[in-house]
Structures are given as structure tokens and as C-alpha cells.
Amino acid sequence: MKHSWLILPLLTGMAMAAPQNPLSATAPATALQDPAPAPTEKPKEDPSEDPDGEKKEPERLKEWPELTDKSALKEVQRLVKARTEAMGIDAAEKLQAVGAPVAPLLIKELERARDKQAIARIEDTLEVITGAPHTRLLAEEFQNKSAAVRRFALYKVARLADPGVREAAEAAYKIAAAEDTKWESRDRYLTALCCASSGSLAGWADLKELARKKWGDYRSDLSMALPHVRSDALTAEIIASVHSEERQDQVDCLRLLSVAGTRTAIDYVKPLLDSGDASIRVAAINTCRGIIDGDPPLAELSAFQAIELAKKWKDRL
């Protein structure tokens, strides 16, 4: 979801298999918050892959690029204090053209901002000008006193899957999960999500519970972050702790396996493709998609589609 005041002309250059500008000002951050839209199809090209289709580690910067265009200082103020929609759009477009060097200035403004529209403009611009090279720099903001800054940084980095921010994400989760914390529940959610994206299970219990209670709302985020903690051990833990003869427990187990399970779960999943319960059958199909092909769960399937896909998957397994 984009803010209505601005069409972001440079978003097409972002390499993310997530919804465009999914922050929606502060991001879907707890089960009590409005969820992000579900992902659509995968992008046709992934700039993080080399010509042979193998993943390559993006460059991770240790400092922000130097800002040489001093006119950006004026544009930052125009963006923050825009009196008209046209002024905001013009300033945003000029700052997008400057790119990452202006990010530190925008982060400082986001720390101070109180006006909701100004916050939206700043976040939308930061969304465009930051990416995989800047994860370590954004991780420095995980404990920022400004909720807006730390939430932007956490959610942005969570979508960029950098194992190098694991320690910073775990430290932030420890603060968010403390009994005497002053952080809100949305911070705990975002820190858990960022931990998972970086390969840490520090917030696993939170995400597991959320998957069981609010799967439809958070399927997008969970299918983005949890594949980074897939393991045979976690697969066994999910089946042992979630499965029962109860229908909903079976659905929950399959959903979790779809985003965090490995091929060791296939013997568990395959018989459920024949289930007479449509929800279980669809969940089993999505589990096969996630484990075998690395595809995100499908949001909806008709009864006919589910039957046909179940047959195809049984033939493949």
C-alpha cells in the first residue's frame, strides 16, 4: 500500500519479493495492527542473482555514501514542511534522485517528526532510497528512541534478509520482550520478524503463536521471514508441538511447515493431500509449494483447483 499523496517513481528498481511499500506508515506490526497485503507473484527477475541463477551476497556498506548535493538540504525541509501535495511530490522526487546519501538527514527528521503526513512522506522516501547495501547501517537504528525510526529500520531490514544484523536484531528483541519494556507490542513483533529474517530463532515463539492466531493477516510477513530459519530440527519441533487430531491443529502445523519446514516433513504432509477437509488439503498444497519450490502460500484456491493441485503434488512427491 502506498500513501496516496505520492507515486514513487523509483520503486521499480527495488529487488524485493514483498508488497511495494508495505510499511503503510509504520508497518503491520502486531496482531492488533492492520496487516500488510498478501504477496502476489514472485518478481520475474531478481538482481541479487547472478546470470546462472545463484544467489550472490549484496554489498553491505559500513557508512552512508557522502552527500555532495547540498541542494538536498533544502529539499529535505521542503519534504518535511510541504504545504501542498505538489510540494511534497516534487521534494520527494528530487530526494529520490539523490538517493542513499540523503538517508541520514531523513532519519534525523523522522526522529523529530510528529505530523503524520510528514512522517508518511519521509518513510516513503526512505523506502525508495534504501536497500540491501544499507542493512547494517539501518541496524544501527534498531534501538532508536524514536518508535518511527526503529520500526522503519526493523521492517525494512526484515525484508532484506541479512544474517549480518542477527546480533543487533536479537538485542532489540531482548528489549522489546522484557517485562518492564516501554516498547509497544508492535516493536516486539518487528524485532521477532527481523530476527527470523536474519536466521535467528529468538522471536520464534511469538511468530509461531501469531501464525496460529492470525495466519490470514500475517501470511505475507511470515512467508517472507520464516524461510530463513528452516531446519530439520525446527520441522520436527513444529510437528511435535502443533499437530494433533484436531482439524485446526493440523492446518496450523501445515501452515508453519509451509514457511519453516524442510523435506523431512514430506512423509507427514503427503497423506494430508488426500484429506476430505478442504482447509487441510489447501494447507498441504501450500506446504508442498513452500518446501519443494520455495513458493509462498496461495491465498485462495477453489475446491476444483485444490483437487487438481493435490493430484499433481502426489505425483511429484
mmCIF file with all atom_site columns, C-alpha atoms in Angstrom, residues 101-277:
data_model
loop_
_atom_site.group_PDB
_atom_site.id
_atom_site.type_symbol
_atom_site.label_atom_id
_atom_site.label_alt_id
_atom_site.label_comp_id
_atom_site.label_asym_id
_atom_site.label_entity_id
_atom_site.label_seq_id
_atom_site.pdbx_PDB_ins_code
_atom_site.Cartn_x
_atom_site.Cartn_y
_atom_site.Cartn_z
_atom_site.occupancy
_atom_site.B_iso_or_equiv
_atom_site.pdbx_formal_charge
_atom_site.auth_seq_id
_atom_site.auth_comp_id
_atom_site.auth_asym_id
_atom_site.auth_atom_id
_atom_site.pdbx_PDB_model_num
ATOM 1   C CA . PRO A 1 101 ? 23.400  9.846   0.678  1.00 0.00 ? 101 PRO A CA 1
ATOM 2   C CA . VAL A 1 102 ? 20.404  11.776  1.955  1.00 0.00 ? 102 VAL A CA 1
ATOM 3   C CA . ALA A 1 103 ? 19.156  8.946   4.200  1.00 0.00 ? 103 ALA A CA 1
ATOM 4   C CA . PRO A 1 104 ? 20.892  10.117  7.420  1.00 0.00 ? 104 PRO A CA 1
ATOM 5   C CA . LEU A 1 105 ? 19.205  13.510  7.093  1.00 0.00 ? 105 LEU A CA 1
ATOM 6   C CA . LEU A 1 106 ? 15.816  11.898  6.608  1.00 0.00 ? 106 LEU A CA 1
ATOM 7   C CA . ILE A 1 107 ? 16.344  9.594   9.576  1.00 0.00 ? 107 ILE A CA 1
ATOM 8   C CA . LYS A 1 108 ? 17.087  12.612  11.771 1.00 0.00 ? 108 LYS A CA 1
ATOM 9   C CA . GLU A 1 109 ? 13.931  14.299  10.535 1.00 0.00 ? 109 GLU A CA 1
ATOM 10  C CA . LEU A 1 110 ? 11.934  11.138  11.185 1.00 0.00 ? 110 LEU A CA 1
ATOM 11  C CA . GLU A 1 111 ? 13.195  11.168  14.788 1.00 0.00 ? 111 GLU A CA 1
ATOM 12  C CA . ARG A 1 112 ? 11.768  14.658  15.258 1.00 0.00 ? 112 ARG A CA 1
ATOM 13  C CA . ALA A 1 113 ? 8.621   14.443  13.146 1.00 0.00 ? 113 ALA A CA 1
ATOM 14  C CA . ARG A 1 114 ? 5.233   14.444  14.830 1.00 0.00 ? 114 ARG A CA 1
ATOM 15  C CA . ASP A 1 115 ? 2.962   15.278  11.915 1.00 0.00 ? 115 ASP A CA 1
ATOM 16  C CA . LYS A 1 116 ? 1.541   12.055  10.442 1.00 0.00 ? 116 LYS A CA 1
ATOM 17  C CA . GLN A 1 117 ? 1.685   13.273  6.859  1.00 0.00 ? 117 GLN A CA 1
ATOM 18  C CA . ALA A 1 118 ? 5.294   14.392  7.246  1.00 0.00 ? 118 ALA A CA 1
ATOM 19  C CA . ILE A 1 119 ? 6.176   11.008  8.729  1.00 0.00 ? 119 ILE A CA 1
ATOM 20  C CA . ALA A 1 120 ? 4.499   9.292   5.769  1.00 0.00 ? 120 ALA A CA 1
ATOM 21  C CA . ARG A 1 121 ? 6.441   11.401  3.264  1.00 0.00 ? 121 ARG A CA 1
ATOM 22  C CA . ILE A 1 122 ? 9.750   10.724  4.995  1.00 0.00 ? 122 ILE A CA 1
ATOM 23  C CA . GLU A 1 123 ? 9.128   6.985   5.263  1.00 0.00 ? 123 GLU A CA 1
ATOM 24  C CA . ASP A 1 124 ? 8.029   6.701   1.656  1.00 0.00 ? 124 ASP A CA 1
ATOM 25  C CA . THR A 1 125 ? 11.194  8.440   0.513  1.00 0.00 ? 125 THR A CA 1
ATOM 26  C CA . LEU A 1 126 ? 13.423  6.327   2.748  1.00 0.00 ? 126 LEU A CA 1
ATOM 27  C CA . GLU A 1 127 ? 11.673  3.243   1.412  1.00 0.00 ? 127 GLU A CA 1
ATOM 28  C CA . VAL A 1 128 ? 12.837  4.111   -2.092 1.00 0.00 ? 128 VAL A CA 1
ATOM 29  C CA . ILE A 1 129 ? 16.408  5.215   -1.400 1.00 0.00 ? 129 ILE A CA 1
ATOM 30  C CA . THR A 1 130 ? 17.470  2.410   0.974  1.00 0.00 ? 130 THR A CA 1
ATOM 31  C CA . GLY A 1 131 ? 18.068  -1.232  0.114  1.00 0.00 ? 131 GLY A CA 1
ATOM 32  C CA . ALA A 1 132 ? 20.267  -4.284  0.672  1.00 0.00 ? 132 ALA A CA 1
ATOM 33  C CA . PRO A 1 133 ? 23.554  -2.306  0.791  1.00 0.00 ? 133 PRO A CA 1
ATOM 34  C CA . HIS A 1 134 ? 22.242  -0.345  3.778  1.00 0.00 ? 134 HIS A CA 1
ATOM 35  C CA . THR A 1 135 ? 21.043  -3.101  6.136  1.00 0.00 ? 135 THR A CA 1
ATOM 36  C CA . ARG A 1 136 ? 23.993  -2.817  8.535  1.00 0.00 ? 136 ARG A CA 1
ATOM 37  C CA . LEU A 1 137 ? 23.536  0.958   8.670  1.00 0.00 ? 137 LEU A CA 1
ATOM 38  C CA . LEU A 1 138 ? 19.810  0.668   9.328  1.00 0.00 ? 138 LEU A CA 1
ATOM 39  C CA . ALA A 1 139 ? 20.526  -1.940  12.010 1.00 0.00 ? 139 ALA A CA 1
ATOM 40  C CA . GLU A 1 140 ? 22.193  0.840   13.991 1.00 0.00 ? 140 GLU A CA 1
ATOM 41  C CA . GLU A 1 141 ? 18.688  2.293   14.381 1.00 0.00 ? 141 GLU A CA 1
ATOM 42  C CA . PHE A 1 142 ? 17.072  -0.854  15.842 1.00 0.00 ? 142 PHE A CA 1
ATOM 43  C CA . GLN A 1 143 ? 17.179  0.666   19.328 1.00 0.00 ? 143 GLN A CA 1
ATOM 44  C CA . ASN A 1 144 ? 16.473  4.235   18.301 1.00 0.00 ? 144 ASN A CA 1
ATOM 45  C CA . LYS A 1 145 ? 14.388  6.098   20.879 1.00 0.00 ? 145 LYS A CA 1
ATOM 46  C CA . SER A 1 146 ? 12.062  7.176   18.089 1.00 0.00 ? 146 SER A CA 1
ATOM 47  C CA . ALA A 1 147 ? 9.472   4.461   17.510 1.00 0.00 ? 147 ALA A CA 1
ATOM 48  C CA . ALA A 1 148 ? 9.026   5.610   13.909 1.00 0.00 ? 148 ALA A CA 1
ATOM 49  C CA . VAL A 1 149 ? 12.745  5.258   13.134 1.00 0.00 ? 149 VAL A CA 1
ATOM 50  C CA . ARG A 1 150 ? 13.295  1.867   14.754 1.00 0.00 ? 150 ARG A CA 1
ATOM 51  C CA . ARG A 1 151 ? 10.117  0.427   13.235 1.00 0.00 ? 151 ARG A CA 1
ATOM 52  C CA . PHE A 1 152 ? 11.044  1.619   9.773  1.00 0.00 ? 152 PHE A CA 1
ATOM 53  C CA . ALA A 1 153 ? 14.548  0.181   10.148 1.00 0.00 ? 153 ALA A CA 1
ATOM 54  C CA . LEU A 1 154 ? 13.361  -3.160  11.556 1.00 0.00 ? 154 LEU A CA 1
ATOM 55  C CA . TYR A 1 155 ? 10.732  -3.784  8.911  1.00 0.00 ? 155 TYR A CA 1
ATOM 56  C CA . LYS A 1 156 ? 12.908  -2.618  6.052  1.00 0.00 ? 156 LYS A CA 1
ATOM 57  C CA . VAL A 1 157 ? 15.804  -4.829  7.105  1.00 0.00 ? 157 VAL A CA 1
ATOM 58  C CA . ALA A 1 158 ? 13.495  -7.781  7.805  1.00 0.00 ? 158 ALA A CA 1
ATOM 59  C CA . ARG A 1 159 ? 12.536  -7.715  4.137  1.00 0.00 ? 159 ARG A CA 1
ATOM 60  C CA . LEU A 1 160 ? 16.191  -7.743  3.068  1.00 0.00 ? 160 LEU A CA 1
ATOM 61  C CA . ALA A 1 161 ? 17.319  -10.899 4.942  1.00 0.00 ? 161 ALA A CA 1
ATOM 62  C CA . ASP A 1 162 ? 20.813  -10.075 6.148  1.00 0.00 ? 162 ASP A CA 1
ATOM 63  C CA . PRO A 1 163 ? 22.430  -12.592 8.563  1.00 0.00 ? 163 PRO A CA 1
ATOM 64  C CA . GLY A 1 164 ? 24.878  -9.851  9.468  1.00 0.00 ? 164 GLY A CA 1
ATOM 65  C CA . VAL A 1 165 ? 22.238  -7.978  11.510 1.00 0.00 ? 165 VAL A CA 1
ATOM 66  C CA . ARG A 1 166 ? 21.381  -11.003 13.681 1.00 0.00 ? 166 ARG A CA 1
ATOM 67  C CA . GLU A 1 167 ? 23.128  -9.745  16.793 1.00 0.00 ? 167 GLU A CA 1
ATOM 68  C CA . ALA A 1 168 ? 21.508  -6.313  16.520 1.00 0.00 ? 168 ALA A CA 1
ATOM 69  C CA . ALA A 1 169 ? 18.074  -7.865  15.913 1.00 0.00 ? 169 ALA A CA 1
ATOM 70  C CA . GLU A 1 170 ? 18.410  -10.187 18.911 1.00 0.00 ? 170 GLU A CA 1
ATOM 71  C CA . ALA A 1 171 ? 19.470  -7.297  21.135 1.00 0.00 ? 171 ALA A CA 1
ATOM 72  C CA . ALA A 1 172 ? 16.436  -5.289  20.056 1.00 0.00 ? 172 ALA A CA 1
ATOM 73  C CA . TYR A 1 173 ? 14.133  -8.284  20.607 1.00 0.00 ? 173 TYR A CA 1
ATOM 74  C CA . LYS A 1 174 ? 15.512  -8.690  24.134 1.00 0.00 ? 174 LYS A CA 1
ATOM 75  C CA . ILE A 1 175 ? 14.491  -5.116  24.906 1.00 0.00 ? 175 ILE A CA 1
ATOM 76  C CA . ALA A 1 176 ? 11.075  -5.488  23.280 1.00 0.00 ? 176 ALA A CA 1
ATOM 77  C CA . ALA A 1 177 ? 10.318  -8.754  25.109 1.00 0.00 ? 177 ALA A CA 1
ATOM 78  C CA . ALA A 1 178 ? 11.441  -7.592  28.548 1.00 0.00 ? 178 ALA A CA 1
ATOM 79  C CA . GLU A 1 179 ? 8.730   -7.475  31.209 1.00 0.00 ? 179 GLU A CA 1
ATOM 80  C CA . ASP A 1 180 ? 9.481   -3.853  32.077 1.00 0.00 ? 180 ASP A CA 1
ATOM 81  C CA . THR A 1 181 ? 9.877   -2.669  28.478 1.00 0.00 ? 181 THR A CA 1
ATOM 82  C CA . LYS A 1 182 ? 8.472   0.660   27.390 1.00 0.00 ? 182 LYS A CA 1
ATOM 83  C CA . TRP A 1 183 ? 8.320   -0.509  23.800 1.00 0.00 ? 183 TRP A CA 1
ATOM 84  C CA . GLU A 1 184 ? 4.953   -1.460  22.381 1.00 0.00 ? 184 GLU A CA 1
ATOM 85  C CA . SER A 1 185 ? 3.801   -4.861  21.141 1.00 0.00 ? 185 SER A CA 1
ATOM 86  C CA . ARG A 1 186 ? 4.401   -3.811  17.551 1.00 0.00 ? 186 ARG A CA 1
ATOM 87  C CA . ASP A 1 187 ? 8.094   -3.401  18.366 1.00 0.00 ? 187 ASP A CA 1
ATOM 88  C CA . ARG A 1 188 ? 8.194   -6.934  19.737 1.00 0.00 ? 188 ARG A CA 1
ATOM 89  C CA . TYR A 1 189 ? 6.609   -8.235  16.551 1.00 0.00 ? 189 TYR A CA 1
ATOM 90  C CA . LEU A 1 190 ? 9.002   -6.366  14.267 1.00 0.00 ? 190 LEU A CA 1
ATOM 91  C CA . THR A 1 191 ? 12.071  -7.399  16.248 1.00 0.00 ? 191 THR A CA 1
ATOM 92  C CA . ALA A 1 192 ? 10.915  -11.047 16.144 1.00 0.00 ? 192 ALA A CA 1
ATOM 93  C CA . LEU A 1 193 ? 10.372  -10.762 12.398 1.00 0.00 ? 193 LEU A CA 1
ATOM 94  C CA . CYS A 1 194 ? 13.798  -9.233  11.883 1.00 0.00 ? 194 CYS A CA 1
ATOM 95  C CA . CYS A 1 195 ? 15.395  -11.953 13.996 1.00 0.00 ? 195 CYS A CA 1
ATOM 96  C CA . ALA A 1 196 ? 13.824  -14.645 11.826 1.00 0.00 ? 196 ALA A CA 1
ATOM 97  C CA . SER A 1 197 ? 14.844  -12.897 8.629  1.00 0.00 ? 197 SER A CA 1
ATOM 98  C CA . SER A 1 198 ? 18.433  -12.806 9.863  1.00 0.00 ? 198 SER A CA 1
ATOM 99  C CA . GLY A 1 199 ? 18.359  -16.514 10.700 1.00 0.00 ? 199 GLY A CA 1
ATOM 100 C CA . SER A 1 200 ? 17.700  -16.276 14.442 1.00 0.00 ? 200 SER A CA 1
ATOM 101 C CA . LEU A 1 201 ? 15.003  -18.144 16.389 1.00 0.00 ? 201 LEU A CA 1
ATOM 102 C CA . ALA A 1 202 ? 14.990  -15.560 19.182 1.00 0.00 ? 202 ALA A CA 1
ATOM 103 C CA . GLY A 1 203 ? 11.414  -14.494 18.393 1.00 0.00 ? 203 GLY A CA 1
ATOM 104 C CA . TRP A 1 204 ? 10.197  -17.859 17.094 1.00 0.00 ? 204 TRP A CA 1
ATOM 105 C CA . ALA A 1 205 ? 7.633   -18.421 19.858 1.00 0.00 ? 205 ALA A CA 1
ATOM 106 C CA . ASP A 1 206 ? 5.979   -15.065 19.107 1.00 0.00 ? 206 ASP A CA 1
ATOM 107 C CA . LEU A 1 207 ? 5.807   -15.696 15.372 1.00 0.00 ? 207 LEU A CA 1
ATOM 108 C CA . LYS A 1 208 ? 4.585   -19.244 15.875 1.00 0.00 ? 208 LYS A CA 1
ATOM 109 C CA . GLU A 1 209 ? 1.728   -18.034 18.049 1.00 0.00 ? 209 GLU A CA 1
ATOM 110 C CA . LEU A 1 210 ? 0.875   -15.283 15.601 1.00 0.00 ? 210 LEU A CA 1
ATOM 111 C CA . ALA A 1 211 ? 0.831   -17.753 12.706 1.00 0.00 ? 211 ALA A CA 1
ATOM 112 C CA . ARG A 1 212 ? -1.707  -19.866 14.576 1.00 0.00 ? 212 ARG A CA 1
ATOM 113 C CA . LYS A 1 213 ? -3.953  -16.981 15.586 1.00 0.00 ? 213 LYS A CA 1
ATOM 114 C CA . LYS A 1 214 ? -3.698  -14.540 12.671 1.00 0.00 ? 214 LYS A CA 1
ATOM 115 C CA . TRP A 1 215 ? -2.405  -16.503 9.695  1.00 0.00 ? 215 TRP A CA 1
ATOM 116 C CA . GLY A 1 216 ? -4.551  -14.733 7.121  1.00 0.00 ? 216 GLY A CA 1
ATOM 117 C CA . ASP A 1 217 ? -3.391  -11.326 8.277  1.00 0.00 ? 217 ASP A CA 1
ATOM 118 C CA . TYR A 1 218 ? 0.313   -12.110 8.572  1.00 0.00 ? 218 TYR A CA 1
ATOM 119 C CA . ARG A 1 219 ? 0.889   -14.775 5.931  1.00 0.00 ? 219 ARG A CA 1
ATOM 120 C CA . SER A 1 220 ? 2.835   -12.254 3.839  1.00 0.00 ? 220 SER A CA 1
ATOM 121 C CA . ASP A 1 221 ? 5.341   -11.314 6.544  1.00 0.00 ? 221 ASP A CA 1
ATOM 122 C CA . LEU A 1 222 ? 5.740   -14.844 7.854  1.00 0.00 ? 222 LEU A CA 1
ATOM 123 C CA . SER A 1 223 ? 6.350   -16.331 4.421  1.00 0.00 ? 223 SER A CA 1
ATOM 124 C CA . MET A 1 224 ? 8.992   -13.647 3.868  1.00 0.00 ? 224 MET A CA 1
ATOM 125 C CA . ALA A 1 225 ? 10.909  -14.093 7.140  1.00 0.00 ? 225 ALA A CA 1
ATOM 126 C CA . LEU A 1 226 ? 10.478  -17.645 8.401  1.00 0.00 ? 226 LEU A CA 1
ATOM 127 C CA . PRO A 1 227 ? 12.104  -19.483 5.458  1.00 0.00 ? 227 PRO A CA 1
ATOM 128 C CA . HIS A 1 228 ? 15.400  -18.124 6.758  1.00 0.00 ? 228 HIS A CA 1
ATOM 129 C CA . VAL A 1 229 ? 15.133  -20.316 9.878  1.00 0.00 ? 229 VAL A CA 1
ATOM 130 C CA . ARG A 1 230 ? 14.176  -23.545 8.084  1.00 0.00 ? 230 ARG A CA 1
ATOM 131 C CA . SER A 1 231 ? 15.853  -26.615 9.545  1.00 0.00 ? 231 SER A CA 1
ATOM 132 C CA . ASP A 1 232 ? 15.177  -30.297 10.133 1.00 0.00 ? 232 ASP A CA 1
ATOM 133 C CA . ALA A 1 233 ? 15.185  -29.664 13.878 1.00 0.00 ? 233 ALA A CA 1
ATOM 134 C CA . LEU A 1 234 ? 12.588  -26.897 13.598 1.00 0.00 ? 234 LEU A CA 1
ATOM 135 C CA . THR A 1 235 ? 10.497  -29.097 11.303 1.00 0.00 ? 235 THR A CA 1
ATOM 136 C CA . ALA A 1 236 ? 10.423  -31.831 13.937 1.00 0.00 ? 236 ALA A CA 1
ATOM 137 C CA . GLU A 1 237 ? 9.580   -29.293 16.655 1.00 0.00 ? 237 GLU A CA 1
ATOM 138 C CA . ILE A 1 238 ? 6.642   -27.919 14.669 1.00 0.00 ? 238 ILE A CA 1
ATOM 139 C CA . ILE A 1 239 ? 5.127   -31.349 14.069 1.00 0.00 ? 239 ILE A CA 1
ATOM 140 C CA . ALA A 1 240 ? 5.681   -32.462 17.666 1.00 0.00 ? 240 ALA A CA 1
ATOM 141 C CA . SER A 1 241 ? 4.318   -29.313 19.287 1.00 0.00 ? 241 SER A CA 1
ATOM 142 C CA . VAL A 1 242 ? 1.500   -28.312 16.954 1.00 0.00 ? 242 VAL A CA 1
ATOM 143 C CA . HIS A 1 243 ? -0.008  -31.419 15.339 1.00 0.00 ? 243 HIS A CA 1
ATOM 144 C CA . SER A 1 244 ? -2.922  -33.212 16.921 1.00 0.00 ? 244 SER A CA 1
ATOM 145 C CA . GLU A 1 245 ? -6.026  -34.959 15.662 1.00 0.00 ? 245 GLU A CA 1
ATOM 146 C CA . GLU A 1 246 ? -7.856  -31.641 15.810 1.00 0.00 ? 246 GLU A CA 1
ATOM 147 C CA . ARG A 1 247 ? -8.542  -30.128 12.389 1.00 0.00 ? 247 ARG A CA 1
ATOM 148 C CA . GLN A 1 248 ? -7.253  -26.639 13.264 1.00 0.00 ? 248 GLN A CA 1
ATOM 149 C CA . ASP A 1 249 ? -4.050  -28.005 14.748 1.00 0.00 ? 249 ASP A CA 1
ATOM 150 C CA . GLN A 1 250 ? -3.362  -29.883 11.516 1.00 0.00 ? 250 GLN A CA 1
ATOM 151 C CA . VAL A 1 251 ? -3.988  -26.747 9.470  1.00 0.00 ? 251 VAL A CA 1
ATOM 152 C CA . ASP A 1 252 ? -1.736  -24.715 11.773 1.00 0.00 ? 252 ASP A CA 1
ATOM 153 C CA . CYS A 1 253 ? 1.000   -27.332 11.563 1.00 0.00 ? 253 CYS A CA 1
ATOM 154 C CA . LEU A 1 254 ? 0.893   -27.380 7.762  1.00 0.00 ? 254 LEU A CA 1
ATOM 155 C CA . ARG A 1 255 ? 0.937   -23.597 7.551  1.00 0.00 ? 255 ARG A CA 1
ATOM 156 C CA . LEU A 1 256 ? 4.007   -23.364 9.751  1.00 0.00 ? 256 LEU A CA 1
ATOM 157 C CA . LEU A 1 257 ? 5.716   -26.106 7.777  1.00 0.00 ? 257 LEU A CA 1
ATOM 158 C CA . SER A 1 258 ? 4.969   -24.246 4.548  1.00 0.00 ? 258 SER A CA 1
ATOM 159 C CA . VAL A 1 259 ? 7.200   -21.381 5.639  1.00 0.00 ? 259 VAL A CA 1
ATOM 160 C CA . ALA A 1 260 ? 9.666   -23.038 8.029  1.00 0.00 ? 260 ALA A CA 1
ATOM 161 C CA . GLY A 1 261 ? 9.707   -26.747 7.208  1.00 0.00 ? 261 GLY A CA 1
ATOM 162 C CA . THR A 1 262 ? 12.146  -28.919 5.245  1.00 0.00 ? 262 THR A CA 1
ATOM 163 C CA . ARG A 1 263 ? 11.779  -32.036 3.102  1.00 0.00 ? 263 ARG A CA 1
ATOM 164 C CA . THR A 1 264 ? 11.842  -34.161 6.237  1.00 0.00 ? 264 THR A CA 1
ATOM 165 C CA . ALA A 1 265 ? 8.183   -33.169 6.641  1.00 0.00 ? 265 ALA A CA 1
ATOM 166 C CA . ILE A 1 266 ? 7.061   -34.751 3.363  1.00 0.00 ? 266 ILE A CA 1
ATOM 167 C CA . ASP A 1 267 ? 6.062   -38.062 4.957  1.00 0.00 ? 267 ASP A CA 1
ATOM 168 C CA . TYR A 1 268 ? 3.807   -36.079 7.268  1.00 0.00 ? 268 TYR A CA 1
ATOM 169 C CA . VAL A 1 269 ? 2.395   -33.852 4.535  1.00 0.00 ? 269 VAL A CA 1
ATOM 170 C CA . LYS A 1 270 ? 1.753   -36.311 1.705  1.00 0.00 ? 270 LYS A CA 1
ATOM 171 C CA . PRO A 1 271 ? -1.187  -38.227 3.266  1.00 0.00 ? 271 PRO A CA 1
ATOM 172 C CA . LEU A 1 272 ? -2.924  -34.931 4.045  1.00 0.00 ? 272 LEU A CA 1
ATOM 173 C CA . LEU A 1 273 ? -3.152  -34.130 0.330  1.00 0.00 ? 273 LEU A CA 1
ATOM 174 C CA . ASP A 1 274 ? -5.963  -36.716 0.302  1.00 0.00 ? 274 ASP A CA 1
ATOM 175 C CA . SER A 1 275 ? -7.825  -35.111 3.185  1.00 0.00 ? 275 SER A CA 1
ATOM 176 C CA . GLY A 1 276 ? -11.543 -34.663 2.728  1.00 0.00 ? 276 GLY A CA 1
ATOM 177 C CA . ASP A 1 277 ? -11.257 -31.362 4.590  1.00 0.00 ? 277 ASP A CA 1
#
